[in-house]
Short mmCIF file of C-alpha atoms in Angstrom, two decimals:
data_model
loop_
_atom_site.label_atom_id
_atom_site.label_comp_id
_atom_site.label_asym_id
_atom_site.label_seq_id
_atom_site.Cartn_x
_atom_site.Cartn_y
_atom_site.Cartn_z
CA MET O 1 86.20 114.85 71.26
CA PRO O 2 84.86 111.52 69.99
CA SER O 3 81.82 111.67 67.76
CA SER O 4 80.35 108.47 69.21
CA PRO O 5 77.95 108.71 72.16
CA ASP O 6 79.46 107.89 75.55
CA ALA O 7 77.46 104.94 76.87
CA TYR O 8 79.18 105.24 80.26
CA ALA O 9 78.72 108.98 80.89
CA ALA O 10 75.88 108.44 83.39
CA PHE O 11 77.85 106.00 85.55
CA ALA O 12 79.80 107.16 88.60
CA PRO O 13 83.57 106.61 88.38
CA ALA O 14 84.76 103.53 90.27
CA PRO O 15 88.28 102.33 91.06
CA SER O 16 87.84 99.36 88.74
CA ALA O 17 86.27 101.41 85.93
CA PRO O 18 88.34 102.20 82.84
CA ALA O 19 90.15 105.51 82.81
CA ARG O 20 88.47 108.32 80.89
CA ARG O 21 91.58 110.46 80.39
CA ALA O 22 95.35 109.89 80.19
CA GLU O 23 98.37 112.20 80.22
CA ALA O 24 102.10 111.63 79.85
CA VAL O 25 103.93 112.16 83.14
CA THR O 26 107.14 114.11 83.62
CA PRO O 27 108.38 113.14 87.10
CA ASN O 28 108.94 116.14 89.38
CA ASP O 29 110.06 116.30 93.02
CA THR O 30 108.09 119.46 93.88
CA THR O 31 105.02 119.60 91.64
CA ASP O 32 101.91 117.44 91.98
CA LEU O 33 100.08 116.00 88.99
CA PRO O 34 97.38 118.36 87.67
CA ASN O 35 94.75 115.95 89.10
CA LEU O 36 94.96 112.92 91.35
CA ALA O 37 95.71 109.90 89.16
CA LYS O 38 93.65 106.74 89.60
CA ALA O 39 96.55 104.64 88.26
CA LEU O 40 99.81 104.83 86.32
CA TYR O 41 101.00 103.02 83.24
CA VAL O 42 104.73 102.16 83.11
CA GLY O 43 106.06 101.84 79.55
CA VAL O 44 109.71 101.09 80.40
CA THR O 45 110.67 98.86 83.37
CA GLY O 46 112.34 100.53 86.35
CA ASP O 47 111.80 102.03 89.79
CA VAL O 48 108.76 104.28 90.27
CA ARG O 49 108.71 106.64 93.25
CA VAL O 50 105.28 108.16 93.97
CA VAL O 51 103.40 110.06 96.65
CA PRO O 52 100.20 108.07 97.22
CA VAL O 53 96.99 110.08 97.68
CA ALA O 54 96.54 109.08 101.34
CA SER O 55 100.22 108.97 102.30
CA PRO O 56 100.76 110.23 105.86
CA GLY O 57 102.65 113.51 105.66
CA GLY O 58 103.01 113.20 101.91
CA ALA O 59 105.68 110.51 102.21
CA ALA O 60 106.87 108.95 98.96
CA VAL O 61 107.22 105.23 98.36
CA THR O 62 109.32 103.42 95.74
CA PHE O 63 108.09 100.49 93.67
CA VAL O 64 111.38 98.79 92.81
CA GLY O 65 111.81 97.23 89.38
CA HIS O 66 108.22 97.73 88.30
CA PRO O 67 107.62 95.89 85.03
CA VAL O 68 105.90 97.32 82.00
CA GLY O 69 102.20 97.52 82.81
CA TYR O 70 99.71 99.20 85.10
CA MET O 71 100.24 100.36 88.67
CA PRO O 72 96.84 100.43 90.41
CA ILE O 73 97.78 103.19 92.86
CA GLN O 74 96.14 106.56 93.27
CA CYS O 75 98.91 109.12 93.44
CA ALA O 76 99.37 112.85 93.72
CA ARG O 77 102.96 113.06 92.48
CA VAL O 78 105.54 111.02 90.59
CA MET O 79 108.97 111.86 91.95
CA ALA O 80 111.96 112.51 89.68
CA THR O 81 114.43 111.41 92.34
CA GLY O 82 114.24 107.64 92.60
CA THR O 83 112.24 107.08 89.41
CA THR O 84 114.14 105.22 86.70
CA ALA O 85 111.15 103.79 84.82
CA GLY O 86 110.14 105.54 81.62
CA SER O 87 107.20 106.32 79.37
CA LEU O 88 104.90 106.96 82.33
CA VAL O 89 101.25 107.80 81.77
CA ALA O 90 98.79 108.92 84.45
CA LEU O 91 95.21 107.68 84.15
CA PHE O 92 92.26 109.75 85.35
CA ASP O 93 88.48 109.42 85.70
#
């Protein structure tokens, strides 16, 4: 835990607010992330197949050839099948 006071602790999380927590992602076809991610960071270019939070029926979608950088999509799962990108990090409030 940081020793500095958190100047933003009293503010409600917003989609455009910085993430407060991050975890490395191991793509998995059957297991959801431990919490819904507010965004993903892609460290190695490639395809990223995710199940968006509000996806009808839990349908996955593939972002083809996503470059290194942030994906501003809330997702419940990062699929192993169809994901070729690497060094993925999920960002949370």
